[in-house]
Amino acid sequence: MKAAPFEYVRVESVDEALNLLSLHGGDAKLIAGGQSLVPMMAMRLARPAVLVDIARLNELKESLVDGRFVTLGAGVRQRSVELDSTLYESLPLVRDALRWVGHIQTRTRGTVGGSLVHADPSAELPLAAVVLGATFRVRSLEEGERRIPASEFFLGPMFNALGEQECLIDIEWPVWSGPGVKTAFEEVAMRHGDFAMASAACQLQLDGDGVCRRAALGLGGVDGTPLAFPDISAGLEGYKVNQDIAREIAQACVARIQPASDVHADADYRRHLAGVLLTRVILQSAGLLHAEH
Ligand SMILES: Cc1cc2nc3c(=O)[nH]c(=O)nc-3n(C[C@H](O)[C@H](O)[C@H](O)COP(=O)(O)OP(=O)(O)OC[C@H]3O[C@@H](n4cnc5c(N)ncnc54)[C@H](O)[C@@H]3O)c2cc1C
């Protein structure tokens, strides 16, 4: 199938993009890397009358590392994050997540913001965002600027808290300072580069004796949105991680999920995967298991 006819405008500034969104209401759509939107248009799941191209806006490509946060412009390409050692070192969980996102070709075009706004429940960057507690800065002509925590951004499959006339400007990712920060990201998909049937992410901070001082973890692909479990992961803090604790924490998370069945996996298999993957990422982050990829 081919996309329905549309008008194409390449804008020179965010303000121009916001003006067009305001003028055309829900009929206009922003396009960044096009890696999700173009296939959606080709399948006629999206039929924007006006396509507003923001891919070349330098305003959306700035990134800032200030010790406590990394702010990534929405238009920063996924591959640019992989190639920037400062970003890479400050955000190890994002680095781990990106390894699983599509292919080098899709990451070269695809932007960080595009992946987050697309809000696929199986996508890796949204999972990293909820686990780390990222904050989204968005702007529209009418409402001005507002900040949305990742925990309130994802509302359902391909559905987020962004208004039709809003543009995502940048994403603020908290940096865990100090030594002993360890991360792991695992998923199971039909083929490498496919969307995950289930994925799991974990970030731990261990002290010199191997005791967990801070923990964050989450699951993707097992519900309508990526899920973080801050109250459960807090149960790791103050303990030296071992197999039993890792399994117990993973099972407490799995008890909360209600996965759906589809052609790739039924709900029971997804629940099983979630438990196995979460246990694995906790043990890997604690240095008790090596990743096999
Ligand atoms: C073969 C293939 C494999 C893939 N595998 C994976 C995978 O394993 N994991 C994964 O997560 N993704 C995967 N993807 C999807 C894809 O790589 C990302 O979702 C994609 O990179 C989105 O970013 P984009 O810049 O291309 O967004 P676009 O396609 O341009 O836009 C996506 C959506 O975001 C909106 N948007 C973009 N930027 C903004 C902004 N600044 N403000 C407001 N709205 C905005 C658009 O209007 C659109 O609704 C795959 C894609 C392909 C083609």
Short mmCIF file of C-alpha atoms and ligand atoms in Angstrom, two decimals:
data_model
loop_
_atom_site.label_atom_id
_atom_site.label_comp_id
_atom_site.label_asym_id
_atom_site.label_seq_id
_atom_site.Cartn_x
_atom_site.Cartn_y
_atom_site.Cartn_z
CA MET A 1 0.00 0.00 0.00
CA LYS A 2 1.09 3.60 -0.51
CA ALA A 3 0.60 6.59 1.76
CA ALA A 4 -2.47 8.75 1.22
CA PRO A 5 -1.68 12.11 -0.46
CA PHE A 6 -0.20 14.74 1.86
CA GLU A 7 1.39 18.16 1.78
CA TYR A 8 5.05 18.33 2.87
CA VAL A 9 6.68 21.30 4.63
CA ARG A 10 10.29 21.44 5.80
CA VAL A 11 10.39 24.02 8.58
CA GLU A 12 13.28 26.26 9.60
CA SER A 13 12.44 26.57 13.31
CA VAL A 14 10.46 24.99 16.13
CA ASP A 15 8.22 28.09 16.17
CA GLU A 16 7.34 27.54 12.51
CA ALA A 17 6.51 23.91 13.26
CA LEU A 18 4.31 24.94 16.20
CA ASN A 19 2.51 27.48 14.00
CA LEU A 20 1.71 24.79 11.45
CA LEU A 21 0.51 22.38 14.14
CA SER A 22 -1.73 25.13 15.50
CA LEU A 23 -3.03 26.07 12.04
CA HIS A 24 -3.87 22.53 10.92
CA GLY A 25 -4.87 21.01 14.26
CA GLY A 26 -4.92 17.21 14.21
CA ASP A 27 -4.43 17.16 10.40
CA ALA A 28 -0.71 17.98 10.66
CA LYS A 29 1.97 15.66 11.98
CA LEU A 30 5.64 16.18 12.78
CA ILE A 31 8.14 13.90 11.11
CA ALA A 32 11.66 13.43 12.51
CA GLY A 33 13.51 10.29 11.36
CA GLY A 34 10.41 8.79 9.73
CA GLN A 35 11.30 5.28 10.94
CA SER A 36 7.91 4.76 12.59
CA LEU A 37 5.72 7.35 10.92
CA VAL A 38 6.52 6.44 7.30
CA PRO A 39 5.61 2.74 7.76
CA MET A 40 2.43 3.83 9.60
CA MET A 41 1.56 6.11 6.65
CA ALA A 42 2.39 3.42 4.10
CA MET A 43 -0.06 1.11 5.90
CA ARG A 44 -2.53 4.01 6.15
CA LEU A 45 -2.62 3.68 9.92
CA ALA A 46 -1.64 7.37 9.91
CA ARG A 47 -3.04 9.79 7.29
CA PRO A 48 -1.73 13.27 8.06
CA ALA A 49 -2.83 15.93 5.54
CA VAL A 50 0.32 17.95 6.27
CA LEU A 51 3.72 16.50 7.13
CA VAL A 52 5.92 18.96 9.04
CA ASP A 53 9.57 17.96 8.71
CA ILE A 54 11.62 18.84 11.82
CA ALA A 55 14.55 16.53 11.02
CA ARG A 56 17.03 19.32 10.28
CA LEU A 57 16.29 21.62 13.22
CA ASN A 58 19.49 22.18 15.18
CA GLU A 59 17.34 23.56 18.03
CA LEU A 60 16.19 20.00 18.68
CA LYS A 61 19.64 18.43 18.42
CA GLU A 62 21.36 19.99 21.40
CA SER A 63 22.53 17.85 24.27
CA LEU A 64 23.85 18.95 27.63
CA VAL A 65 25.60 16.95 30.35
CA ASP A 66 25.70 18.73 33.68
CA GLY A 67 26.55 16.02 36.19
CA ARG A 68 23.06 15.59 37.63
CA PHE A 69 21.21 15.35 34.33
CA VAL A 70 21.74 14.68 30.66
CA THR A 71 19.37 16.71 28.52
CA LEU A 72 18.93 15.22 25.06
CA GLY A 73 17.24 17.21 22.32
CA ALA A 74 14.25 15.36 20.91
CA GLY A 75 15.85 15.44 17.45
CA VAL A 76 19.13 13.81 18.52
CA ARG A 77 19.61 10.72 16.41
CA GLN A 78 19.79 7.42 18.28
CA ARG A 79 23.09 6.62 16.57
CA SER A 80 24.59 9.95 17.73
CA VAL A 81 24.03 8.89 21.34
CA GLU A 82 25.79 5.60 20.65
CA LEU A 83 28.75 7.44 19.14
CA ASP A 84 29.11 10.09 21.87
CA SER A 85 31.22 8.66 24.68
CA THR A 86 30.16 11.33 27.21
CA LEU A 87 26.47 10.61 26.72
CA TYR A 88 27.25 6.96 26.59
CA GLU A 89 29.07 6.99 29.94
CA SER A 90 26.55 9.23 31.70
CA LEU A 91 23.57 7.16 30.62
CA PRO A 92 24.68 3.53 30.67
CA LEU A 93 21.12 2.21 30.67
CA VAL A 94 20.27 4.21 27.53
CA ARG A 95 23.44 2.82 25.95
CA ASP A 96 22.35 -0.74 26.84
CA ALA A 97 18.81 -0.11 25.57
CA LEU A 98 20.00 1.30 22.23
CA ARG A 99 21.85 -1.92 21.40
CA TRP A 100 18.45 -3.55 21.01
CA VAL A 101 16.74 -0.81 18.97
CA GLY A 102 16.17 -1.89 15.37
CA HIS A 103 19.26 -1.83 13.16
CA ILE A 104 22.16 0.54 12.56
CA GLN A 105 20.23 1.94 9.57
CA THR A 106 17.10 2.72 11.62
CA ARG A 107 19.16 4.16 14.49
CA THR A 108 21.05 6.40 12.07
CA ARG A 109 17.77 8.02 10.96
CA GLY A 110 15.60 7.52 14.04
CA THR A 111 15.59 10.13 16.80
CA VAL A 112 15.38 9.73 20.55
CA GLY A 113 12.26 11.93 20.66
CA GLY A 114 10.55 10.09 17.80
CA SER A 115 10.91 6.77 19.55
CA LEU A 116 9.51 8.16 22.81
CA VAL A 117 6.56 9.92 21.15
CA HIS A 118 5.74 6.83 19.10
CA ALA A 119 5.15 5.14 22.49
CA ASP A 120 5.36 1.53 21.39
CA PRO A 121 5.01 -0.52 24.61
CA SER A 122 7.79 -2.85 23.39
CA ALA A 123 10.24 -0.10 22.48
CA GLU A 124 13.48 0.12 24.43
CA LEU A 125 13.92 3.88 24.95
CA PRO A 126 10.49 4.36 26.57
CA LEU A 127 11.39 1.58 29.02
CA ALA A 128 14.70 3.26 29.86
CA ALA A 129 12.82 6.56 30.32
CA VAL A 130 10.35 5.19 32.89
CA VAL A 131 13.03 3.21 34.74
CA LEU A 132 15.32 6.24 35.05
CA GLY A 133 12.47 8.70 35.70
CA ALA A 134 13.17 10.97 32.72
CA THR A 135 11.22 14.22 32.23
CA PHE A 136 9.84 15.41 28.88
CA ARG A 137 9.83 19.15 28.03
CA VAL A 138 7.12 19.92 25.50
CA ARG A 139 5.88 23.13 23.88
CA SER A 140 2.88 24.42 21.95
CA LEU A 141 1.83 27.82 20.67
CA GLU A 142 -1.28 28.00 22.85
CA GLU A 143 -0.07 26.42 26.11
CA GLY A 144 3.60 27.40 26.06
CA GLU A 145 5.95 24.99 27.79
CA ARG A 146 5.25 22.16 30.23
CA ARG A 147 7.20 19.25 31.70
CA ILE A 148 5.80 15.73 31.79
CA PRO A 149 7.39 12.97 33.90
CA ALA A 150 7.91 9.71 32.01
CA SER A 151 5.61 8.00 34.53
CA GLU A 152 2.74 10.18 33.19
CA PHE A 153 3.78 10.35 29.53
CA PHE A 154 2.92 6.84 28.30
CA LEU A 155 -0.83 6.27 28.39
CA GLY A 156 -1.33 3.17 26.21
CA PRO A 157 -0.02 1.47 23.04
CA MET A 158 1.07 4.31 20.66
CA PHE A 159 -0.74 6.75 22.94
CA ASN A 160 0.93 9.45 25.01
CA ALA A 161 0.20 12.61 26.98
CA LEU A 162 1.38 14.94 24.20
CA GLY A 163 -1.32 17.26 22.85
CA GLU A 164 -1.89 17.33 19.06
CA GLN A 165 -0.30 20.75 18.83
CA GLU A 166 2.69 20.04 21.06
CA CYS A 167 6.27 19.34 20.08
CA LEU A 168 8.66 17.41 22.29
CA ILE A 169 11.68 19.69 22.76
CA ASP A 170 14.02 17.65 24.92
CA ILE A 171 14.26 14.92 27.52
CA GLU A 172 16.01 15.28 30.86
CA TRP A 173 17.57 12.03 32.04
CA PRO A 174 18.76 11.81 35.68
CA VAL A 175 22.40 10.73 36.03
CA TRP A 176 23.35 8.53 38.98
CA SER A 177 26.58 10.01 40.20
CA GLY A 178 29.30 8.18 42.08
CA PRO A 179 30.96 4.82 41.58
CA GLY A 180 29.41 1.40 41.37
CA VAL A 181 26.59 2.15 38.89
CA LYS A 182 25.83 -1.00 36.90
CA THR A 183 23.18 -1.62 34.29
CA ALA A 184 21.69 -4.41 32.20
CA PHE A 185 19.07 -4.66 29.47
CA GLU A 186 17.71 -7.93 28.07
CA GLU A 187 14.92 -8.84 25.71
CA VAL A 188 13.47 -11.66 23.66
CA ALA A 189 12.26 -10.97 20.12
CA MET A 190 11.56 -13.17 17.10
CA ARG A 191 14.70 -11.80 15.39
CA HIS A 192 17.31 -9.26 16.42
CA GLY A 193 15.95 -5.80 15.61
CA ASP A 194 12.30 -6.85 15.94
CA PHE A 195 10.15 -5.43 18.68
CA ALA A 196 10.47 -7.38 21.92
CA MET A 197 7.94 -9.92 23.17
CA ALA A 198 9.26 -8.90 26.59
CA SER A 199 12.17 -6.80 27.77
CA ALA A 200 13.70 -5.95 31.15
CA ALA A 201 15.98 -3.16 32.34
CA CYS A 202 17.86 -2.67 35.59
CA GLN A 203 20.19 -0.07 37.06
CA LEU A 204 21.87 -0.65 40.43
CA GLN A 205 24.37 1.29 42.48
CA LEU A 206 26.58 -0.96 44.59
CA ASP A 207 28.92 0.15 47.36
CA GLY A 208 32.46 -1.16 47.83
CA ASP A 209 31.15 -4.21 49.72
CA GLY A 210 28.73 -5.09 46.91
CA VAL A 211 25.68 -3.91 48.89
CA CYS A 212 22.96 -2.37 46.74
CA ARG A 213 22.43 1.30 47.67
CA ARG A 214 20.06 2.31 44.88
CA ALA A 215 17.96 0.29 42.46
CA ALA A 216 15.60 0.87 39.52
CA LEU A 217 14.03 -1.71 37.23
CA GLY A 218 11.25 -2.18 34.75
CA LEU A 219 9.57 -4.30 32.08
CA GLY A 220 8.58 -3.63 28.47
CA GLY A 221 6.27 -5.45 26.06
CA VAL A 222 4.11 -6.96 28.79
CA ASP A 223 1.47 -4.24 29.11
CA GLY A 224 0.10 -1.26 27.18
CA THR A 225 2.95 0.92 28.46
CA PRO A 226 6.47 0.29 29.72
CA LEU A 227 6.41 -0.33 33.48
CA ALA A 228 8.75 0.70 36.30
CA PHE A 229 8.50 -0.71 39.81
CA PRO A 230 10.13 1.83 42.15
CA ASP A 231 8.46 0.48 45.30
CA ILE A 232 9.55 -3.11 44.56
CA SER A 233 13.08 -2.25 43.41
CA ALA A 234 13.58 -0.37 46.70
CA GLY A 235 13.46 -3.84 48.30
CA LEU A 236 16.95 -4.49 46.89
CA GLU A 237 18.46 -1.55 48.74
CA GLY A 238 20.60 -2.46 51.75
CA TYR A 239 21.14 -6.04 50.55
CA LYS A 240 23.87 -7.94 48.75
CA VAL A 241 22.08 -9.30 45.70
CA ASN A 242 21.93 -13.08 45.31
CA GLN A 243 19.87 -15.51 43.22
CA ASP A 244 17.06 -15.80 45.77
CA ILE A 245 16.61 -12.05 46.25
CA ALA A 246 16.74 -11.45 42.48
CA ARG A 247 14.06 -14.09 41.86
CA GLU A 248 11.87 -12.81 44.67
CA ILE A 249 12.00 -9.22 43.41
CA ALA A 250 11.36 -10.35 39.82
CA GLN A 251 8.34 -12.42 40.87
CA ALA A 252 6.90 -9.49 42.85
CA CYS A 253 7.03 -7.41 39.64
CA VAL A 254 5.57 -10.20 37.52
CA ALA A 255 2.64 -10.50 39.95
CA ARG A 256 1.66 -6.94 38.95
CA ILE A 257 1.58 -7.38 35.16
CA GLN A 258 -1.32 -8.35 32.93
CA PRO A 259 0.23 -9.20 29.57
CA ALA A 260 -1.87 -9.69 26.45
CA SER A 261 -1.70 -12.64 24.05
CA ASP A 262 -0.92 -12.08 20.38
CA VAL A 263 0.46 -14.03 17.40
CA HIS A 264 4.01 -13.82 18.82
CA ALA A 265 3.43 -14.96 22.40
CA ASP A 266 0.56 -15.76 24.74
CA ALA A 267 0.11 -14.09 28.11
CA ASP A 268 1.58 -16.99 30.12
CA TYR A 269 4.73 -17.10 27.99
CA ARG A 270 5.15 -13.32 28.32
CA ARG A 271 4.77 -13.62 32.10
CA HIS A 272 7.40 -16.38 32.11
CA LEU A 273 9.77 -14.28 29.97
CA ALA A 274 9.27 -11.28 32.23
CA GLY A 275 10.33 -13.28 35.30
CA VAL A 276 13.38 -14.81 33.61
CA LEU A 277 14.55 -11.54 32.03
CA LEU A 278 14.10 -9.48 35.19
CA THR A 279 16.00 -12.01 37.30
CA ARG A 280 18.74 -11.99 34.67
CA VAL A 281 19.14 -8.18 34.53
CA ILE A 282 19.24 -7.91 38.32
CA LEU A 283 21.97 -10.58 38.51
CA GLN A 284 23.90 -9.03 35.61
CA SER A 285 23.79 -5.57 37.19
CA ALA A 286 25.05 -7.09 40.44
CA GLY A 287 27.94 -8.70 38.54
CA LEU A 288 26.69 -12.24 39.26
CA LEU A 289 25.88 -13.18 35.67
CA HIS A 290 27.42 -12.26 32.32
CA ALA A 291 25.34 -11.10 29.36
CA GLU A 292 25.45 -13.57 26.47
CA HIS A 293 25.30 -10.97 23.68
C1 LIG B 1 12.99 -2.16 10.45
C2 LIG B 1 12.68 -1.39 11.70
C3 LIG B 1 12.94 -1.96 12.93
C4 LIG B 1 12.67 -1.25 14.11
N1 LIG B 1 12.95 -1.85 15.30
C5 LIG B 1 12.74 -1.14 16.45
C6 LIG B 1 13.07 -1.69 17.71
O1 LIG B 1 13.55 -2.81 17.85
N2 LIG B 1 12.83 -0.93 18.82
C7 LIG B 1 12.29 0.33 18.73
O2 LIG B 1 12.11 0.98 19.76
N3 LIG B 1 11.97 0.88 17.54
C8 LIG B 1 12.18 0.17 16.41
N4 LIG B 1 11.83 0.72 15.21
C9 LIG B 1 11.12 2.02 15.20
C10 LIG B 1 11.98 3.17 15.15
O3 LIG B 1 13.32 2.95 14.95
C11 LIG B 1 11.69 4.23 16.20
O4 LIG B 1 10.40 4.23 16.70
C12 LIG B 1 11.95 5.46 15.47
O5 LIG B 1 13.32 5.63 15.46
C13 LIG B 1 11.18 6.70 15.84
O6 LIG B 1 11.96 7.83 15.63
P1 LIG B 1 11.82 8.71 14.34
O7 LIG B 1 12.69 9.88 14.57
O8 LIG B 1 12.07 7.90 13.12
O9 LIG B 1 10.29 9.16 14.45
P2 LIG B 1 9.22 9.40 13.31
O10 LIG B 1 8.89 8.14 12.62
O11 LIG B 1 9.60 10.57 12.47
O12 LIG B 1 7.98 9.85 14.23
C14 LIG B 1 7.39 8.93 15.13
C15 LIG B 1 6.26 9.67 15.85
O13 LIG B 1 6.80 10.66 16.70
C16 LIG B 1 6.29 11.95 16.36
N5 LIG B 1 7.39 12.87 16.62
C17 LIG B 1 8.68 12.75 16.20
N6 LIG B 1 9.43 13.73 16.75
C18 LIG B 1 8.59 14.48 17.50
C19 LIG B 1 8.78 15.63 18.34
N7 LIG B 1 9.97 16.22 18.52
N8 LIG B 1 7.69 16.14 18.98
C20 LIG B 1 6.48 15.56 18.84
N9 LIG B 1 6.25 14.48 18.08
C21 LIG B 1 7.30 13.95 17.42
C22 LIG B 1 5.81 11.82 14.94
O14 LIG B 1 4.78 12.76 14.67
C23 LIG B 1 5.31 10.39 14.93
O15 LIG B 1 4.03 10.34 15.50
C24 LIG B 1 12.10 0.05 14.02
C25 LIG B 1 11.83 0.63 12.78
C26 LIG B 1 12.12 -0.08 11.62
C27 LIG B 1 11.82 0.57 10.31
#
